Amino acid sequence: MTSTDSAQQPPKKAPAKDPWDLPDVSGLVIGVLGGTGPQGKGLAYRLAKAGQKVIIGSRAAERAQAAAEELGHGVEGADNAETARRSDIVIVAVPWDGHGKTLESLREELAGKLVVDCVNPLGFDKQGAYALKPEEGSAAQQAAALLPDSRVTAAFHHLSAVLLQDPEIDEIDTDVMVLGEVRADVEIVQALAGRIPGMRGIFAGRLRNAHQVESLVANLISVNRRYKAHAGLRVTDV
């Protein structure tokens, strides 16, 4: 083969990245806004138990500190602003009715941070839970609109707060659907989910697909009520 022939050969393609080759996130500090509520408290407990450094936030620092002492495992408590400033990854687990105002007030503290929104916009009536449709499309998209200088992802929507907080349960048998615009950010959140025994983080699309993921919680609530269960999700064939 001549040098000319060699020059005309197409370059070899790099091997496809293994989707399960995820980064080491063990040294990152995790902040949980709404960390005194059931979902936030449960996530804080599981991540801290897995060895992650965790700070829980609340509007009142004293309330967060009291909850942190109850959780143990080195969890700290602070007000929401300090929690956001000190954390590498910030999980948003506040009630839906306070979601927008909370994030808007923390725009500066959350700038440059990886934000993980796990809020489910739901309503309740005599027929049970039903999904709400935010003007932006989803809670995660509202977060992205309010936090233009943050890296917003969505995850941890379908977890039972009861199971998360139960110290008798060693593993949480579920998958976590992770959505986001940047693959590297999504993989960090996938890896974080995988720190909790029994969990996997699964890429589930971009933020425009967050509404149906958030809405599915209404169906899981119906499942739980009918079967007296704490239902989660498993994705097959991956």
mmCIF file of C-alpha atoms in Angstrom:
data_model
loop_
_atom_site.group_PDB
_atom_site.id
_atom_site.type_symbol
_atom_site.label_atom_id
_atom_site.label_comp_id
_atom_site.label_asym_id
_atom_site.label_seq_id
_atom_site.Cartn_x
_atom_site.Cartn_y
_atom_site.Cartn_z
ATOM 1 C CA MET A 1 0.000 0.000 0.000
ATOM 2 C CA THR A 2 1.407 3.378 -0.961
ATOM 3 C CA SER A 3 1.505 6.366 1.309
ATOM 4 C CA THR A 4 -1.206 7.939 -0.856
ATOM 5 C CA ASP A 5 -3.479 4.917 -0.344
ATOM 6 C CA SER A 6 -2.853 5.073 3.377
ATOM 7 C CA ALA A 7 -3.770 8.744 3.498
ATOM 8 C CA GLN A 8 -7.101 7.988 1.797
ATOM 9 C CA GLN A 9 -8.142 5.394 4.375
ATOM 10 C CA PRO A 10 -11.019 6.663 6.554
ATOM 11 C CA PRO A 11 -10.018 7.244 10.171
ATOM 12 C CA LYS A 12 -11.004 4.508 12.573
ATOM 13 C CA LYS A 13 -13.990 5.311 14.731
ATOM 14 C CA ALA A 14 -13.425 5.486 18.457
ATOM 15 C CA PRO A 15 -15.143 2.648 20.296
ATOM 16 C CA ALA A 16 -18.586 3.524 21.645
ATOM 17 C CA LYS A 17 -18.552 4.673 25.261
ATOM 18 C CA ASP A 18 -19.778 2.086 27.702
ATOM 19 C CA PRO A 19 -23.033 3.583 29.129
ATOM 20 C CA TRP A 20 -22.242 1.998 32.485
ATOM 21 C CA ASP A 21 -18.799 3.603 32.695
ATOM 22 C CA LEU A 22 -19.813 6.236 35.248
ATOM 23 C CA PRO A 23 -17.675 8.736 37.179
ATOM 24 C CA ASP A 24 -16.577 8.459 40.795
ATOM 25 C CA VAL A 25 -18.799 10.819 42.783
ATOM 26 C CA SER A 26 -17.872 9.610 46.267
ATOM 27 C CA GLY A 27 -16.023 12.819 47.136
ATOM 28 C CA LEU A 28 -18.786 15.247 46.146
ATOM 29 C CA VAL A 29 -20.831 17.171 48.714
ATOM 30 C CA ILE A 30 -24.576 16.697 48.307
ATOM 31 C CA GLY A 31 -27.038 19.358 49.422
ATOM 32 C CA VAL A 32 -30.729 18.586 49.801
ATOM 33 C CA LEU A 33 -33.117 21.536 49.666
ATOM 34 C CA GLY A 34 -36.262 20.509 51.490
ATOM 35 C CA GLY A 35 -34.171 18.060 53.461
ATOM 36 C CA THR A 36 -36.538 18.129 56.419
ATOM 37 C CA GLY A 37 -39.450 16.775 54.354
ATOM 38 C CA PRO A 38 -40.059 13.019 53.913
ATOM 39 C CA GLN A 39 -38.481 12.639 50.453
ATOM 40 C CA GLY A 40 -35.514 14.904 51.081
ATOM 41 C CA LYS A 41 -34.855 13.423 54.488
ATOM 42 C CA GLY A 42 -34.987 9.895 53.072
ATOM 43 C CA LEU A 43 -32.565 10.696 50.249
ATOM 44 C CA ALA A 44 -30.206 12.445 52.661
ATOM 45 C CA TYR A 45 -30.235 9.413 54.940
ATOM 46 C CA ARG A 46 -29.526 6.910 52.156
ATOM 47 C CA LEU A 47 -26.741 8.949 50.564
ATOM 48 C CA ALA A 48 -25.073 9.673 53.893
ATOM 49 C CA LYS A 49 -25.346 6.018 54.890
ATOM 50 C CA ALA A 50 -23.588 5.157 51.608
ATOM 51 C CA GLY A 51 -20.680 7.409 52.617
ATOM 52 C CA GLN A 52 -21.607 10.630 50.819
ATOM 53 C CA LYS A 53 -21.105 13.986 52.571
ATOM 54 C CA VAL A 54 -24.617 15.441 52.916
ATOM 55 C CA ILE A 55 -25.990 18.816 54.013
ATOM 56 C CA ILE A 56 -29.737 19.238 54.404
ATOM 57 C CA GLY A 57 -31.320 22.626 53.932
ATOM 58 C CA SER A 58 -34.454 24.289 55.225
ATOM 59 C CA ARG A 59 -35.778 27.821 55.404
ATOM 60 C CA ALA A 60 -34.863 27.663 59.118
ATOM 61 C CA ALA A 61 -31.317 26.525 59.902
ATOM 62 C CA GLU A 62 -32.374 25.291 63.358
ATOM 63 C CA ARG A 63 -34.944 22.960 61.847
ATOM 64 C CA ALA A 64 -32.381 21.559 59.406
ATOM 65 C CA GLN A 65 -29.825 21.053 62.182
ATOM 66 C CA ALA A 66 -32.348 19.168 64.309
ATOM 67 C CA ALA A 67 -33.214 16.882 61.381
ATOM 68 C CA ALA A 68 -29.514 16.340 60.645
ATOM 69 C CA GLU A 69 -28.835 15.232 64.214
ATOM 70 C CA GLU A 70 -31.714 12.787 63.950
ATOM 71 C CA LEU A 71 -30.303 11.288 60.740
ATOM 72 C CA GLY A 72 -26.715 10.910 61.959
ATOM 73 C CA HIS A 73 -24.068 9.557 59.539
ATOM 74 C CA GLY A 74 -22.311 12.928 59.541
ATOM 75 C CA VAL A 75 -25.248 14.811 58.006
ATOM 76 C CA GLU A 76 -25.153 18.573 58.601
ATOM 77 C CA GLY A 77 -28.021 21.057 58.611
ATOM 78 C CA ALA A 78 -28.085 24.659 57.382
ATOM 79 C CA ASP A 79 -30.419 27.155 55.814
ATOM 80 C CA ASN A 80 -31.139 26.709 52.119
ATOM 81 C CA ALA A 81 -28.707 29.400 50.954
ATOM 82 C CA GLU A 82 -25.739 28.008 52.889
ATOM 83 C CA THR A 83 -26.621 24.477 51.789
ATOM 84 C CA ALA A 84 -26.576 25.562 48.148
ATOM 85 C CA ARG A 85 -23.266 27.420 48.513
ATOM 86 C CA ARG A 86 -21.435 24.543 50.208
ATOM 87 C CA SER A 87 -22.637 21.731 47.933
ATOM 88 C CA ASP A 88 -21.336 20.358 44.629
ATOM 89 C CA ILE A 89 -24.681 18.761 43.752
ATOM 90 C CA VAL A 90 -27.981 20.188 45.011
ATOM 91 C CA ILE A 91 -31.090 17.991 45.114
ATOM 92 C CA VAL A 92 -34.350 19.955 45.050
ATOM 93 C CA ALA A 93 -36.949 18.144 47.163
ATOM 94 C CA VAL A 94 -39.173 21.035 48.218
ATOM 95 C CA PRO A 95 -42.993 20.956 48.030
ATOM 96 C CA TRP A 96 -44.342 21.844 44.587
ATOM 97 C CA ASP A 97 -46.201 24.909 45.837
ATOM 98 C CA GLY A 98 -42.915 26.437 47.007
ATOM 99 C CA HIS A 99 -40.748 25.192 44.132
ATOM 100 C CA GLY A 100 -40.583 28.310 41.992
ATOM 101 C CA LYS A 101 -40.123 30.845 44.798
ATOM 102 C CA THR A 102 -37.434 28.751 46.493
ATOM 103 C CA LEU A 103 -35.337 28.364 43.354
ATOM 104 C CA GLU A 104 -35.774 31.977 42.308
ATOM 105 C CA SER A 105 -34.489 33.123 45.697
ATOM 106 C CA LEU A 106 -31.403 30.878 45.378
ATOM 107 C CA ARG A 107 -30.418 31.695 41.795
ATOM 108 C CA GLU A 108 -27.095 33.250 42.828
ATOM 109 C CA GLU A 109 -26.148 30.468 45.277
ATOM 110 C CA LEU A 110 -27.025 27.766 42.726
ATOM 111 C CA ALA A 111 -25.059 29.348 39.849
ATOM 112 C CA GLY A 112 -22.569 26.839 38.453
ATOM 113 C CA LYS A 113 -24.020 23.985 40.516
ATOM 114 C CA LEU A 114 -25.371 20.676 39.272
ATOM 115 C CA VAL A 115 -29.038 20.787 40.318
ATOM 116 C CA VAL A 116 -31.144 17.613 40.520
ATOM 117 C CA ASP A 117 -34.873 18.319 40.579
ATOM 118 C CA CYS A 118 -37.019 15.520 42.035
ATOM 119 C CA VAL A 119 -40.238 17.478 42.543
ATOM 120 C CA ASN A 120 -43.536 16.023 41.315
ATOM 121 C CA PRO A 121 -46.266 18.577 40.527
ATOM 122 C CA LEU A 122 -49.380 16.807 41.793
ATOM 123 C CA GLY A 123 -52.901 17.681 42.829
ATOM 124 C CA PHE A 124 -55.219 15.650 45.046
ATOM 125 C CA ASP A 125 -59.008 15.327 45.149
ATOM 126 C CA LYS A 126 -61.580 12.700 46.139
ATOM 127 C CA GLN A 127 -60.473 10.523 43.224
ATOM 128 C CA GLY A 128 -56.844 10.525 44.340
ATOM 129 C CA ALA A 129 -53.641 12.002 42.950
ATOM 130 C CA TYR A 130 -53.400 13.587 39.509
ATOM 131 C CA ALA A 131 -50.614 15.276 37.555
ATOM 132 C CA LEU A 132 -50.384 19.030 37.157
ATOM 133 C CA LYS A 133 -48.855 20.611 34.036
ATOM 134 C CA PRO A 134 -46.617 23.579 34.863
ATOM 135 C CA GLU A 135 -46.503 26.425 32.373
ATOM 136 C CA GLU A 136 -42.887 25.513 31.513
ATOM 137 C CA GLY A 137 -43.856 21.874 30.914
ATOM 138 C CA SER A 138 -42.520 20.256 34.090
ATOM 139 C CA ALA A 139 -40.948 21.059 37.430
ATOM 140 C CA ALA A 140 -37.518 20.344 35.949
ATOM 141 C CA GLN A 141 -38.106 22.726 33.043
ATOM 142 C CA GLN A 142 -39.300 25.375 35.473
ATOM 143 C CA ALA A 143 -36.055 24.894 37.405
ATOM 144 C CA ALA A 144 -34.025 25.249 34.196
ATOM 145 C CA ALA A 145 -35.877 28.451 33.316
ATOM 146 C CA LEU A 146 -35.343 29.950 36.768
ATOM 147 C CA LEU A 147 -31.696 28.848 37.038
ATOM 148 C CA PRO A 148 -30.046 29.804 33.728
ATOM 149 C CA ASP A 149 -26.559 29.616 35.264
ATOM 150 C CA SER A 150 -27.055 26.137 36.776
ATOM 151 C CA ARG A 151 -26.828 22.666 35.202
ATOM 152 C CA VAL A 152 -30.306 21.280 35.758
ATOM 153 C CA THR A 153 -31.153 17.581 35.661
ATOM 154 C CA ALA A 154 -34.140 15.578 36.922
ATOM 155 C CA ALA A 155 -34.111 12.332 38.941
ATOM 156 C CA PHE A 156 -35.290 10.508 42.101
ATOM 157 C CA HIS A 157 -39.011 11.014 41.375
ATOM 158 C CA HIS A 158 -40.347 7.505 42.006
ATOM 159 C CA LEU A 159 -38.839 6.647 45.390
ATOM 160 C CA SER A 160 -40.877 5.759 48.439
ATOM 161 C CA ALA A 161 -40.069 8.090 51.322
ATOM 162 C CA VAL A 162 -41.179 5.332 53.701
ATOM 163 C CA LEU A 163 -38.621 2.866 52.326
ATOM 164 C CA LEU A 164 -35.885 5.491 52.132
ATOM 165 C CA GLN A 165 -36.246 6.334 55.818
ATOM 166 C CA ASP A 166 -36.607 2.762 57.101
ATOM 167 C CA PRO A 167 -33.299 1.777 58.824
ATOM 168 C CA GLU A 168 -34.318 -1.903 58.698
ATOM 169 C CA ILE A 169 -34.149 -1.903 54.882
ATOM 170 C CA ASP A 170 -30.626 -2.323 53.512
ATOM 171 C CA GLU A 171 -31.381 -2.085 49.775
ATOM 172 C CA ILE A 172 -33.894 -0.072 47.752
ATOM 173 C CA ASP A 173 -34.986 -2.265 44.830
ATOM 174 C CA THR A 174 -35.578 0.316 42.104
ATOM 175 C CA ASP A 175 -34.229 2.174 39.086
ATOM 176 C CA VAL A 176 -33.901 5.951 38.989
ATOM 177 C CA MET A 177 -34.785 7.655 35.716
ATOM 178 C CA VAL A 178 -32.355 10.518 35.060
ATOM 179 C CA LEU A 179 -33.034 13.294 32.556
ATOM 180 C CA GLY A 180 -30.815 16.130 31.380
ATOM 181 C CA GLU A 181 -29.275 18.008 28.489
ATOM 182 C CA VAL A 182 -25.584 17.203 29.047
ATOM 183 C CA ARG A 183 -24.404 13.595 29.104
ATOM 184 C CA ALA A 184 -21.639 14.239 31.614
ATOM 185 C CA ASP A 185 -24.104 15.786 34.086
ATOM 186 C CA VAL A 186 -26.578 12.935 33.644
ATOM 187 C CA GLU A 187 -23.829 10.386 34.271
ATOM 188 C CA ILE A 188 -22.854 12.106 37.520
ATOM 189 C CA VAL A 189 -26.454 11.797 38.725
ATOM 190 C CA GLN A 190 -26.642 8.188 37.537
ATOM 191 C CA ALA A 191 -23.500 7.455 39.520
ATOM 192 C CA LEU A 192 -24.951 9.192 42.573
ATOM 193 C CA ALA A 193 -28.087 7.033 42.396
ATOM 194 C CA GLY A 194 -25.880 3.969 42.121
ATOM 195 C CA ARG A 195 -24.239 4.812 45.434
ATOM 196 C CA ILE A 196 -27.420 3.653 47.168
ATOM 197 C CA PRO A 197 -27.503 -0.170 47.401
ATOM 198 C CA GLY A 198 -30.136 -1.682 45.114
ATOM 199 C CA MET A 199 -30.504 1.391 42.897
ATOM 200 C CA ARG A 200 -29.422 2.076 39.331
ATOM 201 C CA GLY A 201 -29.484 5.389 37.518
ATOM 202 C CA ILE A 202 -30.936 5.054 33.993
ATOM 203 C CA PHE A 203 -30.731 7.752 31.300
ATOM 204 C CA ALA A 204 -34.328 8.598 30.330
ATOM 205 C CA GLY A 205 -34.039 11.503 27.869
ATOM 206 C CA ARG A 206 -33.811 15.253 27.854
ATOM 207 C CA LEU A 207 -35.644 17.638 30.150
ATOM 208 C CA ARG A 208 -38.493 18.017 27.661
ATOM 209 C CA ASN A 209 -39.440 14.452 28.631
ATOM 210 C CA ALA A 210 -39.584 15.218 32.354
ATOM 211 C CA HIS A 211 -43.340 15.829 32.539
ATOM 212 C CA GLN A 212 -44.357 12.221 32.003
ATOM 213 C CA VAL A 213 -41.690 11.015 34.439
ATOM 214 C CA GLU A 214 -42.939 13.408 37.125
ATOM 215 C CA SER A 215 -46.577 12.541 36.317
ATOM 216 C CA LEU A 216 -46.039 8.800 36.723
ATOM 217 C CA VAL A 217 -45.912 9.312 40.482
ATOM 218 C CA ALA A 218 -49.694 9.809 40.424
ATOM 219 C CA ASN A 219 -50.024 6.289 38.995
ATOM 220 C CA LEU A 220 -47.652 4.852 41.589
ATOM 221 C CA ILE A 221 -49.709 6.429 44.367
ATOM 222 C CA SER A 222 -52.764 4.619 42.971
ATOM 223 C CA VAL A 223 -50.782 1.355 42.875
ATOM 224 C CA ASN A 224 -49.665 1.826 46.455
ATOM 225 C CA ARG A 225 -53.159 2.515 47.726
ATOM 226 C CA ARG A 226 -54.698 -0.482 45.978
ATOM 227 C CA TYR A 227 -51.975 -2.989 46.883
ATOM 228 C CA LYS A 228 -50.808 -1.522 50.220
ATOM 229 C CA ALA A 229 -47.314 -1.283 48.725
ATOM 230 C CA HIS A 230 -44.373 1.074 48.220
ATOM 231 C CA ALA A 231 -44.006 0.605 44.475
ATOM 232 C CA GLY A 232 -40.962 1.621 42.451
ATOM 233 C CA LEU A 233 -39.769 1.078 38.876
ATOM 234 C CA ARG A 234 -37.430 -1.339 37.134
ATOM 235 C CA VAL A 235 -36.370 -0.876 33.498
ATOM 236 C CA THR A 236 -35.934 -4.227 31.733
ATOM 237 C CA ASP A 237 -33.315 -5.284 29.165
ATOM 238 C CA VAL A 238 -30.687 -2.708 30.135
#
